[in-house]
mmCIF file of C-alpha atoms and ligand atoms in Angstrom:
data_model
loop_
_atom_site.group_PDB
_atom_site.id
_atom_site.type_symbol
_atom_site.label_atom_id
_atom_site.label_comp_id
_atom_site.label_asym_id
_atom_site.label_seq_id
_atom_site.Cartn_x
_atom_site.Cartn_y
_atom_site.Cartn_z
ATOM 1 C CA ALA A 5 88.886 71.654 159.118
ATOM 2 C CA THR A 6 86.886 73.174 161.930
ATOM 3 C CA LEU A 7 83.944 75.378 161.176
ATOM 4 C CA ARG A 8 84.719 78.987 162.018
ATOM 5 C CA GLU A 9 82.568 80.479 164.745
ATOM 6 C CA THR A 10 80.710 83.468 163.308
ATOM 7 C CA SER A 11 78.751 84.220 166.455
ATOM 8 C CA PHE A 12 80.687 86.452 168.821
ATOM 9 C CA ILE A 13 77.904 85.969 171.366
ATOM 10 C CA GLU A 14 78.428 82.187 171.405
ATOM 11 C CA LYS A 15 82.162 82.719 171.598
ATOM 12 C CA MET A 16 81.786 85.097 174.555
ATOM 13 C CA LYS A 17 79.549 82.625 176.336
ATOM 14 C CA LYS A 18 81.869 79.708 175.692
ATOM 15 C CA THR A 19 84.946 81.568 176.864
ATOM 16 C CA GLY A 20 83.345 83.460 179.733
ATOM 17 C CA LYS A 21 83.864 86.950 178.321
ATOM 18 C CA ASN A 22 81.603 89.892 179.153
ATOM 19 C CA ILE A 23 83.309 92.768 177.339
ATOM 20 C CA VAL A 24 83.824 92.752 173.595
ATOM 21 C CA VAL A 25 86.146 95.369 172.082
ATOM 22 C CA PHE A 26 85.531 95.724 168.344
ATOM 23 C CA TYR A 27 88.117 97.500 166.220
ATOM 24 C CA GLY A 28 87.870 99.213 162.857
ATOM 25 C CA SER A 29 91.495 99.428 161.818
ATOM 26 C CA GLN A 30 93.524 99.736 158.648
ATOM 27 C CA THR A 31 97.097 100.132 159.839
ATOM 28 C CA GLY A 32 96.790 98.573 163.287
ATOM 29 C CA THR A 33 96.459 101.485 165.726
ATOM 30 C CA ALA A 34 92.810 100.928 166.583
ATOM 31 C CA GLU A 35 93.474 97.198 166.825
ATOM 32 C CA GLU A 36 96.281 97.815 169.282
ATOM 33 C CA PHE A 37 94.104 100.114 171.400
ATOM 34 C CA ALA A 38 91.392 97.448 171.411
ATOM 35 C CA ASN A 39 93.891 94.876 172.621
ATOM 36 C CA ARG A 40 95.016 97.147 175.428
ATOM 37 C CA LEU A 41 91.438 97.807 176.537
ATOM 38 C CA SER A 42 90.689 94.114 176.420
ATOM 39 C CA LYS A 43 93.715 93.408 178.606
ATOM 40 C CA ASP A 44 92.699 96.170 181.052
ATOM 41 C CA THR A 45 89.449 94.371 181.844
ATOM 42 C CA GLN A 46 91.260 91.834 184.029
ATOM 43 C CA ARG A 47 92.053 94.531 186.541
ATOM 44 C CA TYR A 48 88.335 94.991 187.133
ATOM 45 C CA GLY A 49 87.475 91.350 187.409
ATOM 46 C CA MET A 50 85.989 91.451 183.912
ATOM 47 C CA ARG A 51 86.992 89.467 180.862
ATOM 48 C CA GLY A 52 87.426 91.162 177.517
ATOM 49 C CA MET A 53 88.096 90.079 173.973
ATOM 50 C CA ALA A 54 89.411 92.257 171.138
ATOM 51 C CA THR A 55 87.417 91.377 168.051
ATOM 52 C CA ASP A 56 87.487 92.051 164.313
ATOM 53 C CA PRO A 57 83.914 92.920 163.248
ATOM 54 C CA GLU A 58 84.604 91.438 159.812
ATOM 55 C CA GLU A 59 84.902 87.969 161.290
ATOM 56 C CA TYR A 60 81.524 87.930 162.999
ATOM 57 C CA ASP A 61 77.862 88.416 162.379
ATOM 58 C CA MET A 62 77.393 91.948 163.737
ATOM 59 C CA SER A 63 73.621 91.753 163.518
ATOM 60 C CA GLU A 64 73.886 89.749 166.749
ATOM 61 C CA LEU A 65 74.707 92.906 168.684
ATOM 62 C CA SER A 66 71.218 92.968 170.190
ATOM 63 C CA ARG A 67 71.895 89.564 171.773
ATOM 64 C CA LEU A 68 74.613 91.066 173.986
ATOM 65 C CA THR A 69 71.928 91.484 176.637
ATOM 66 C CA GLU A 70 72.002 87.689 177.089
ATOM 67 C CA ILE A 71 75.347 88.142 178.854
ATOM 68 C CA GLU A 72 75.389 89.579 182.340
ATOM 69 C CA ASN A 73 77.279 92.843 182.939
ATOM 70 C CA SER A 74 78.142 92.978 179.282
ATOM 71 C CA LEU A 75 79.517 95.875 177.297
ATOM 72 C CA ALA A 76 80.462 96.514 173.671
ATOM 73 C CA MET A 77 83.417 98.833 173.166
ATOM 74 C CA PHE A 78 84.436 100.191 169.766
ATOM 75 C CA CYS A 79 87.798 101.582 168.655
ATOM 76 C CA VAL A 80 87.239 102.816 165.124
ATOM 77 C CA ALA A 81 89.382 104.777 162.693
ATOM 78 C CA THR A 82 88.103 106.993 159.871
ATOM 79 C CA TYR A 83 89.451 106.972 156.316
ATOM 80 C CA GLY A 84 88.891 108.598 152.952
ATOM 81 C CA GLU A 85 85.865 110.863 152.886
ATOM 82 C CA GLY A 86 84.846 109.976 156.405
ATOM 83 C CA ASP A 87 84.605 106.290 155.525
ATOM 84 C CA PRO A 88 85.044 103.234 157.733
ATOM 85 C CA THR A 89 88.079 100.973 157.499
ATOM 86 C CA ASP A 90 87.813 97.948 155.182
ATOM 87 C CA ASN A 91 87.202 95.580 158.098
ATOM 88 C CA ALA A 92 84.325 97.752 159.402
ATOM 89 C CA GLN A 93 82.658 98.294 156.017
ATOM 90 C CA ASP A 94 80.077 95.486 156.332
ATOM 91 C CA PHE A 95 79.247 96.556 159.876
ATOM 92 C CA TYR A 96 78.832 100.150 158.673
ATOM 93 C CA ASP A 97 76.537 99.048 155.829
ATOM 94 C CA TRP A 98 74.480 97.009 158.269
ATOM 95 C CA LEU A 99 74.180 99.948 160.696
ATOM 96 C CA GLN A 100 72.857 102.176 157.949
ATOM 97 C CA GLU A 101 70.091 99.890 156.834
ATOM 98 C CA THR A 102 69.104 98.067 160.021
ATOM 99 C CA ASP A 103 66.163 98.792 162.246
ATOM 100 C CA ALA A 104 67.436 96.435 164.943
ATOM 101 C CA ASP A 105 66.360 97.132 168.502
ATOM 102 C CA LEU A 106 69.500 97.497 170.583
ATOM 103 C CA SER A 107 67.814 98.453 173.838
ATOM 104 C CA GLY A 108 69.662 97.093 176.828
ATOM 105 C CA VAL A 109 72.968 96.939 174.935
ATOM 106 C CA LYS A 110 75.639 99.020 176.662
ATOM 107 C CA TYR A 111 78.398 100.620 174.649
ATOM 108 C CA THR A 112 81.144 103.189 174.406
ATOM 109 C CA VAL A 113 83.181 104.422 171.425
ATOM 110 C CA PHE A 114 86.722 105.697 170.999
ATOM 111 C CA GLY A 115 87.310 107.146 167.539
ATOM 112 C CA LEU A 116 90.651 107.556 165.812
ATOM 113 C CA GLY A 117 91.141 110.287 163.252
ATOM 114 C CA ASN A 118 93.214 113.195 162.149
ATOM 115 C CA LYS A 119 92.152 116.847 162.365
ATOM 116 C CA THR A 120 93.768 117.733 159.065
ATOM 117 C CA TYR A 121 91.029 115.752 157.282
ATOM 118 C CA GLU A 122 87.694 117.382 156.515
ATOM 119 C CA HIS A 123 85.620 114.563 157.999
ATOM 120 C CA PHE A 124 87.358 114.410 161.348
ATOM 121 C CA ASN A 125 86.533 111.192 163.193
ATOM 122 C CA ALA A 126 83.372 110.781 161.133
ATOM 123 C CA MET A 127 83.160 107.024 161.740
ATOM 124 C CA GLY A 128 83.482 107.299 165.536
ATOM 125 C CA LYS A 129 80.911 110.088 165.642
ATOM 126 C CA TYR A 130 78.488 108.231 163.390
ATOM 127 C CA LEU A 131 78.766 104.991 165.355
ATOM 128 C CA ASP A 132 78.282 106.760 168.680
ATOM 129 C CA LYS A 133 75.139 108.483 167.424
ATOM 130 C CA ARG A 134 73.725 105.565 165.455
ATOM 131 C CA LEU A 135 73.964 103.058 168.303
ATOM 132 C CA GLU A 136 72.009 105.462 170.490
ATOM 133 C CA GLU A 137 69.360 105.872 167.787
ATOM 134 C CA LEU A 138 68.964 102.107 167.696
ATOM 135 C CA GLY A 139 68.246 102.125 171.408
ATOM 136 C CA ALA A 140 71.617 101.148 172.867
ATOM 137 C CA GLU A 141 72.812 102.801 176.052
ATOM 138 C CA ARG A 142 75.997 104.889 175.984
ATOM 139 C CA ILE A 143 77.740 104.328 179.297
ATOM 140 C CA PHE A 144 80.668 106.644 178.586
ATOM 141 C CA ASP A 145 81.182 109.606 176.258
ATOM 142 C CA LEU A 146 82.704 109.287 172.825
ATOM 143 C CA GLY A 147 86.489 109.757 172.773
ATOM 144 C CA VAL A 148 88.022 111.444 169.744
ATOM 145 C CA GLY A 149 91.705 110.812 169.129
ATOM 146 C CA ASP A 150 93.672 113.087 166.844
ATOM 147 C CA ASP A 151 96.630 111.578 165.045
ATOM 148 C CA ASP A 152 97.785 115.040 164.035
ATOM 149 C CA GLY A 153 98.287 115.869 167.715
ATOM 150 C CA ASN A 154 99.092 113.105 170.148
ATOM 151 C CA LEU A 155 96.839 110.107 169.631
ATOM 152 C CA GLU A 156 98.474 108.072 172.376
ATOM 153 C CA GLU A 157 97.813 110.849 174.887
ATOM 154 C CA ASP A 158 94.199 111.241 173.734
ATOM 155 C CA PHE A 159 93.729 107.528 174.184
ATOM 156 C CA ILE A 160 95.254 107.183 177.650
ATOM 157 C CA THR A 161 93.377 110.261 178.858
ATOM 158 C CA TRP A 162 90.083 108.828 177.651
ATOM 159 C CA ARG A 163 90.908 105.422 179.088
ATOM 160 C CA GLU A 164 91.820 106.707 182.539
ATOM 161 C CA GLN A 165 88.430 108.408 182.773
ATOM 162 C CA PHE A 166 86.578 105.502 181.260
ATOM 163 C CA TRP A 167 87.573 102.777 183.736
ATOM 164 C CA PRO A 168 86.439 104.604 186.914
ATOM 165 C CA ALA A 169 83.149 105.382 185.146
ATOM 166 C CA LEU A 170 82.738 101.705 184.289
ATOM 167 C CA CYS A 171 83.496 100.712 187.897
ATOM 168 C CA GLU A 172 80.804 103.022 189.139
ATOM 169 C CA TYR A 173 78.343 101.810 186.548
ATOM 170 C CA PHE A 174 78.820 98.117 187.264
ATOM 171 C CA GLY A 175 79.627 98.562 190.958
ATOM 172 C CA VAL A 176 83.035 96.890 190.717
ATOM 173 C CA GLU A 177 86.444 97.917 191.993
ATOM 174 C CA ALA A 178 89.890 97.832 190.521
ATOM 175 C CA THR A 179 92.204 95.241 191.987
ATOM 176 C CA ASP A 180 95.785 96.229 192.719
ATOM 177 C CA GLU A 181 96.819 93.397 190.546
ATOM 178 C CA ASP A 182 99.301 94.396 187.950
ATOM 179 C CA SER A 183 97.848 93.776 184.547
ATOM 180 C CA SER A 184 101.240 93.155 182.974
ATOM 181 C CA ILE A 185 100.339 89.555 182.379
ATOM 182 C CA ARG A 186 102.295 88.009 179.575
ATOM 183 C CA GLN A 187 100.342 87.672 176.407
ATOM 184 C CA TYR A 188 102.820 85.710 174.292
ATOM 185 C CA GLU A 189 105.286 82.954 175.026
ATOM 186 C CA LEU A 190 108.643 82.845 173.301
ATOM 187 C CA LEU A 191 109.617 79.641 171.515
ATOM 188 C CA VAL A 192 113.086 79.321 170.012
ATOM 189 C CA HIS A 193 113.334 76.832 167.143
ATOM 190 C CA ASN A 194 116.700 75.149 166.926
ATOM 191 C CA ASP A 195 115.914 72.754 164.173
ATOM 192 C CA VAL A 196 113.643 74.304 161.614
ATOM 193 C CA ASN A 197 113.026 74.019 157.899
ATOM 194 C CA MET A 198 114.044 77.465 156.618
ATOM 195 C CA ASN A 199 111.400 77.214 153.887
ATOM 196 C CA LYS A 200 108.786 77.556 156.620
ATOM 197 C CA VAL A 201 110.305 80.713 158.089
ATOM 198 C CA TYR A 202 108.779 84.104 157.261
ATOM 199 C CA THR A 203 111.169 86.569 155.709
ATOM 200 C CA GLY A 204 109.083 89.748 155.773
ATOM 201 C CA GLU A 205 105.877 88.779 153.976
ATOM 202 C CA MET A 206 102.634 89.821 155.711
ATOM 203 C CA GLY A 207 100.343 86.954 154.828
ATOM 204 C CA ARG A 208 101.055 83.833 152.820
ATOM 205 C CA LEU A 209 104.538 82.332 153.190
ATOM 206 C CA LYS A 210 106.781 83.068 150.177
ATOM 207 C CA SER A 211 104.187 85.440 148.711
ATOM 208 C CA TYR A 212 106.951 87.856 147.672
ATOM 209 C CA GLU A 213 108.826 85.209 145.730
ATOM 210 C CA ILE A 214 105.808 83.598 144.156
ATOM 211 C CA GLN A 215 103.363 86.398 143.335
ATOM 212 C CA LYS A 216 99.811 85.099 142.990
ATOM 213 C CA PRO A 217 96.620 87.142 142.531
ATOM 214 C CA PRO A 218 94.229 88.288 143.932
ATOM 215 C CA PHE A 219 96.360 90.979 145.503
ATOM 216 C CA ASP A 220 95.307 92.908 148.589
ATOM 217 C CA ALA A 221 96.778 94.309 151.799
ATOM 218 C CA LYS A 222 97.634 90.828 153.098
ATOM 219 C CA ASN A 223 98.967 89.653 149.753
ATOM 220 C CA PRO A 224 100.587 92.767 148.291
ATOM 221 C CA PHE A 225 101.680 93.081 144.692
ATOM 222 C CA LEU A 226 105.320 94.091 144.418
ATOM 223 C CA ALA A 227 105.060 97.007 141.995
ATOM 224 C CA SER A 228 108.227 98.494 140.631
ATOM 225 C CA VAL A 229 108.725 102.240 140.759
ATOM 226 C CA SER A 230 108.846 103.395 137.145
ATOM 227 C CA VAL A 231 109.193 107.129 137.783
ATOM 228 C CA ASN A 232 110.664 108.850 140.829
ATOM 229 C CA ARG A 233 111.038 112.622 140.594
ATOM 230 C CA LYS A 234 111.634 115.208 143.271
ATOM 231 C CA LEU A 235 109.043 117.943 142.874
ATOM 232 C CA ASN A 236 110.251 120.775 145.057
ATOM 233 C CA LYS A 237 113.542 122.631 144.849
ATOM 234 C CA GLY A 238 113.831 124.512 148.098
ATOM 235 C CA GLY A 239 112.185 124.190 151.492
ATOM 236 C CA GLU A 240 112.398 121.537 154.161
ATOM 237 C CA ARG A 241 109.882 119.110 152.734
ATOM 238 C CA HIS A 242 110.836 116.467 150.241
ATOM 239 C CA LEU A 243 107.956 116.091 147.792
ATOM 240 C CA MET A 244 108.109 113.241 145.339
ATOM 241 C CA HIS A 245 106.224 112.255 142.235
ATOM 242 C CA LEU A 246 106.156 108.470 142.033
ATOM 243 C CA GLU A 247 104.728 106.176 139.400
ATOM 244 C CA LEU A 248 104.162 102.522 140.181
ATOM 245 C CA ASP A 249 103.963 99.909 137.476
ATOM 246 C CA ILE A 250 100.952 97.689 138.187
ATOM 247 C CA SER A 251 100.718 96.037 134.798
ATOM 248 C CA GLY A 252 99.985 92.339 135.074
ATOM 249 C CA SER A 253 98.649 92.727 138.613
ATOM 250 C CA LYS A 254 94.955 92.981 137.697
ATOM 251 C CA ILE A 255 94.776 95.864 140.146
ATOM 252 C CA ARG A 256 92.726 98.817 138.994
ATOM 253 C CA TYR A 257 93.428 102.337 140.117
ATOM 254 C CA ASP A 258 90.644 104.798 140.787
ATOM 255 C CA SER A 259 91.326 108.335 141.875
ATOM 256 C CA GLY A 260 91.223 108.532 145.645
ATOM 257 C CA ASP A 261 92.605 104.998 146.061
ATOM 258 C CA HIS A 262 95.636 104.901 148.273
ATOM 259 C CA VAL A 263 98.811 102.926 148.196
ATOM 260 C CA ALA A 264 100.212 101.200 151.252
ATOM 261 C CA VAL A 265 103.952 101.106 151.681
ATOM 262 C CA PHE A 266 105.543 98.303 153.672
ATOM 263 C CA PRO A 267 108.708 99.969 154.880
ATOM 264 C CA THR A 268 111.865 98.166 155.964
ATOM 265 C CA ASN A 269 113.733 99.460 158.975
ATOM 266 C CA ASP A 270 117.294 100.713 158.700
ATOM 267 C CA ALA A 271 119.639 97.703 158.972
ATOM 268 C CA LYS A 272 121.992 99.708 161.192
ATOM 269 C CA ILE A 273 119.333 100.259 163.876
ATOM 270 C CA VAL A 274 118.449 96.562 163.717
ATOM 271 C CA THR A 275 122.070 95.478 164.227
ATOM 272 C CA ASP A 276 122.475 98.024 167.023
ATOM 273 C CA ILE A 277 119.487 96.579 168.875
ATOM 274 C CA GLY A 278 120.976 93.092 168.415
ATOM 275 C CA LYS A 279 124.248 94.307 169.924
ATOM 276 C CA ILE A 280 122.624 96.046 172.892
ATOM 277 C CA LEU A 281 120.606 92.935 173.651
ATOM 278 C CA ASN A 282 123.616 90.714 172.998
ATOM 279 C CA THR A 283 121.453 88.526 170.777
ATOM 280 C CA ASP A 284 122.090 86.509 167.655
ATOM 281 C CA LEU A 285 119.648 88.120 165.233
ATOM 282 C CA ASP A 286 119.429 85.007 163.064
ATOM 283 C CA ILE A 287 117.787 82.896 165.754
ATOM 284 C CA VAL A 288 114.444 81.527 164.550
ATOM 285 C CA PHE A 289 111.585 81.981 166.995
ATOM 286 C CA SER A 290 107.832 82.188 167.401
ATOM 287 C CA LEU A 291 105.745 84.288 169.740
ATOM 288 C CA ASN A 292 102.625 82.301 170.555
ATOM 289 C CA ASN A 293 99.512 83.805 172.081
ATOM 290 C CA LEU A 294 98.915 82.350 175.539
ATOM 291 C CA ASP A 295 95.217 83.011 175.141
ATOM 292 C CA GLU A 296 94.312 79.977 173.090
ATOM 293 C CA GLU A 297 90.860 81.335 172.367
ATOM 294 C CA SER A 298 92.279 84.365 170.601
ATOM 295 C CA ASN A 299 91.936 84.567 166.819
ATOM 296 C CA LYS A 300 95.393 86.021 166.644
ATOM 297 C CA LYS A 301 97.902 83.243 167.230
ATOM 298 C CA HIS A 302 100.990 85.436 166.765
ATOM 299 C CA PRO A 303 101.580 89.211 166.924
ATOM 300 C CA PHE A 304 103.233 89.007 163.454
ATOM 301 C CA PRO A 305 103.969 86.149 161.026
ATOM 302 C CA CYS A 306 105.840 83.346 162.850
ATOM 303 C CA PRO A 307 108.227 81.530 162.853
ATOM 304 C CA THR A 308 110.653 84.211 161.822
ATOM 305 C CA THR A 309 114.076 85.521 162.833
ATOM 306 C CA TYR A 310 114.747 88.412 165.208
ATOM 307 C CA ARG A 311 116.340 90.225 162.279
ATOM 308 C CA THR A 312 113.253 89.857 160.097
ATOM 309 C CA ALA A 313 110.912 90.859 162.925
ATOM 310 C CA LEU A 314 112.952 93.968 163.717
ATOM 311 C CA SER A 315 113.387 94.818 160.032
ATOM 312 C CA HIS A 316 109.855 94.212 158.745
ATOM 313 C CA TYR A 317 107.293 93.617 161.470
ATOM 314 C CA LEU A 318 108.118 95.955 164.343
ATOM 315 C CA ASP A 319 108.095 99.711 164.635
ATOM 316 C CA ILE A 320 111.494 100.547 166.093
ATOM 317 C CA THR A 321 111.784 104.171 165.027
ATOM 318 C CA ASN A 322 108.749 105.788 166.645
ATOM 319 C CA PRO A 323 108.655 106.413 170.384
ATOM 320 C CA PRO A 324 107.258 103.284 172.066
ATOM 321 C CA ARG A 325 103.749 103.380 173.493
ATOM 322 C CA THR A 326 103.253 103.832 177.222
ATOM 323 C CA ASN A 327 102.278 100.183 177.808
ATOM 324 C CA VAL A 328 105.592 99.078 176.286
ATOM 325 C CA LEU A 329 107.508 101.436 178.594
ATOM 326 C CA TYR A 330 105.600 100.052 181.536
ATOM 327 C CA GLU A 331 106.588 96.493 180.672
ATOM 328 C CA LEU A 332 110.166 97.523 180.011
ATOM 329 C CA ALA A 333 110.501 99.235 183.406
ATOM 330 C CA GLN A 334 110.585 95.921 185.240
ATOM 331 C CA TYR A 335 113.803 94.976 183.429
ATOM 332 C CA ALA A 336 115.714 98.146 184.279
ATOM 333 C CA SER A 337 118.814 97.424 186.331
ATOM 334 C CA ASP A 338 119.197 101.043 187.397
ATOM 335 C CA SER A 339 116.539 102.210 189.846
ATOM 336 C CA LYS A 340 116.638 105.777 188.563
ATOM 337 C CA ALA A 341 116.058 104.605 185.013
ATOM 338 C CA GLN A 342 113.249 102.412 186.267
ATOM 339 C CA GLU A 343 111.596 105.314 188.025
ATOM 340 C CA PHE A 344 111.911 107.427 184.898
ATOM 341 C CA LEU A 345 110.393 104.714 182.712
ATOM 342 C CA ARG A 346 107.472 104.333 185.123
ATOM 343 C CA LYS A 347 106.922 108.072 185.054
ATOM 344 C CA MET A 348 106.946 108.140 181.265
ATOM 345 C CA ALA A 349 104.453 105.265 181.235
ATOM 346 C CA SER A 350 102.062 106.815 183.731
ATOM 347 C CA SER A 351 99.138 108.977 182.816
ATOM 348 C CA SER A 352 100.118 111.510 185.503
ATOM 349 C CA SER A 353 100.652 115.042 184.274
ATOM 350 C CA ASP A 354 104.425 114.522 184.588
ATOM 351 C CA GLY A 355 104.237 111.502 182.342
ATOM 352 C CA LYS A 356 102.066 113.304 179.834
ATOM 353 C CA GLU A 357 104.387 116.277 179.723
ATOM 354 C CA ALA A 358 107.178 113.906 178.878
ATOM 355 C CA LEU A 359 105.223 112.235 176.055
ATOM 356 C CA PRO A 360 106.190 114.583 173.231
ATOM 357 C CA ILE A 361 109.895 114.124 173.982
ATOM 358 C CA ARG A 362 109.777 110.345 174.209
ATOM 359 C CA PRO A 363 112.876 108.833 172.654
ATOM 360 C CA LYS A 364 113.124 105.787 170.427
ATOM 361 C CA ILE A 365 113.168 102.260 171.816
ATOM 362 C CA ILE A 366 116.929 101.945 171.345
ATOM 363 C CA VAL A 367 117.607 104.730 173.864
ATOM 364 C CA TYR A 368 115.420 102.984 176.439
ATOM 365 C CA LEU A 369 117.226 99.708 175.927
ATOM 366 C CA HIS A 370 120.473 101.442 176.794
ATOM 367 C CA SER A 371 118.952 103.140 179.786
ATOM 368 C CA CYS A 372 117.547 99.882 181.116
ATOM 369 C CA GLY A 373 121.066 98.711 181.703
ATOM 370 C CA PHE A 374 121.367 96.582 178.588
ATOM 371 C CA GLY A 375 124.590 97.130 176.719
ATOM 372 C CA SER A 376 127.591 99.015 177.969
ATOM 373 C CA SER A 377 126.589 102.591 178.588
ATOM 374 C CA PHE A 378 124.125 105.383 178.212
ATOM 375 C CA PRO A 379 124.275 106.779 174.705
ATOM 376 C CA GLY A 380 126.656 109.735 174.724
ATOM 377 C CA GLY A 381 125.534 110.939 178.120
ATOM 378 C CA ALA A 382 122.095 111.601 176.742
ATOM 379 C CA SER A 383 119.811 113.492 179.074
ATOM 380 C CA TRP A 384 116.394 112.342 177.922
HETATM 381 C C1 LIG B 29 94.682 107.625 153.667
HETATM 382 C C2 LIG B 29 94.177 108.109 154.993
HETATM 383 C C3 LIG B 29 92.927 108.722 155.073
HETATM 384 C C4 LIG B 29 92.436 109.202 156.302
HETATM 385 N N1 LIG B 29 91.214 109.833 156.350
HETATM 386 C C5 LIG B 29 90.778 110.351 157.527
HETATM 387 C C6 LIG B 29 89.529 111.068 157.592
HETATM 388 O O1 LIG B 29 88.805 111.249 156.623
HETATM 389 N N2 LIG B 29 89.131 111.552 158.813
HETATM 390 C C7 LIG B 29 89.872 111.403 159.947
HETATM 391 O O2 LIG B 29 89.466 111.851 161.022
HETATM 392 N N3 LIG B 29 91.067 110.710 159.913
HETATM 393 C C8 LIG B 29 91.541 110.202 158.735
HETATM 394 N N4 LIG B 29 92.737 109.518 158.704
HETATM 395 C C9 LIG B 29 93.506 109.324 159.962
HETATM 396 C C10 LIG B 29 93.346 107.916 160.567
HETATM 397 O O3 LIG B 29 92.016 107.652 160.912
HETATM 398 C C11 LIG B 29 94.223 107.794 161.825
HETATM 399 O O4 LIG B 29 95.568 107.940 161.460
HETATM 400 C C12 LIG B 29 94.033 106.505 162.599
HETATM 401 O O5 LIG B 29 94.809 106.551 163.752
HETATM 402 C C13 LIG B 29 94.401 105.252 161.809
HETATM 403 O O6 LIG B 29 94.074 104.109 162.578
HETATM 404 P P1 LIG B 29 94.502 102.605 162.161
HETATM 405 O O7 LIG B 29 96.003 102.517 162.295
HETATM 406 O O8 LIG B 29 93.823 101.720 163.145
HETATM 407 O O9 LIG B 29 94.055 102.337 160.761
HETATM 408 C C14 LIG B 29 93.220 109.040 157.487
HETATM 409 C C15 LIG B 29 94.469 108.405 157.384
HETATM 410 C C16 LIG B 29 94.951 107.944 156.177
HETATM 411 C C17 LIG B 29 96.293 107.273 156.133
#
């Protein structure tokens, strides 16, 4: 076994990176934003890496000055009573007690939160302030994303102002080069041992069939629902009282703890996507990260089947993010549809106006010329 590198500074030096994008993420949004920012760096002749603070020694932050034109970016979500995410907890604890001298370290923060919570974006705000107190230099203002409004729009608006500011700061220019460089390669496995194929589990293979403690987000305990009661009679909302049986799991419940639900997508939508794409959903495949230095080898557990990926690992019911639309546009066979997709993906005011009415991925697949027709003459 190889020793895991715990120094992100050494890793940056070895792999020629100058921008590190740390994420504090529970359900993946901040992680995805960090990945997009990291990918953006190529357009400015920089090299970024999206990084989980839990995997590295964060007290090395002051050493960032050893790397020329370096920058630390942070995409951090807030939870609970204004708390950090689990993967940012150690970093948060360190920040509170350290008296490290971060002078010369350049940084910027984008926070993710939700206005309906009392401690709106507390983690982003704290980090932004604390890094300054420790002597670091803020090169661009804190961004605060609101998941109750339109988080995607908040993010792209912040990002489109951030990059020009960075260019000015470092005296670099954007290249025209399209940054839609492929991140993963597709491998189809024709001859594979089905026991090695993921069927919806998030971490360890077969963890749903053979339940082994300790249980956590990556190794969830399958609790059965012992009580399920509808609470409200009238109104539009559907309020439920649920009781989960966790006996035998060694999990303790404290008030304020939350439960994560791993939903399964509607089988009908999955089969429809298979039909539109004219694809056998039971094909076994892997998506492998082309960046061999990345800690994340696959975007979700691989090898798996298209059906499993679409049922368990991918979000197919929310409107796709603008970067997905941008990638999709190049496959449109109809030039009008292509133009529309580009517009939806752009951060122009037209594109932004269209954001709230963005349809689901399945409608785009139709409009790209896959499948037989536009769905029922839909006017987007
Ligand atoms: C259980 C729970 C608690 C949350 N608590 C807060 C909070 O205290 N303050 C806040 O601004 N946002 C809060 N949020 C909103 C999240 O920060 C926001 O949805 C964010 O986009 C999640 O990012 P992630 O997917 O990277 O974990 C909470 C969300 C959940 C699900």
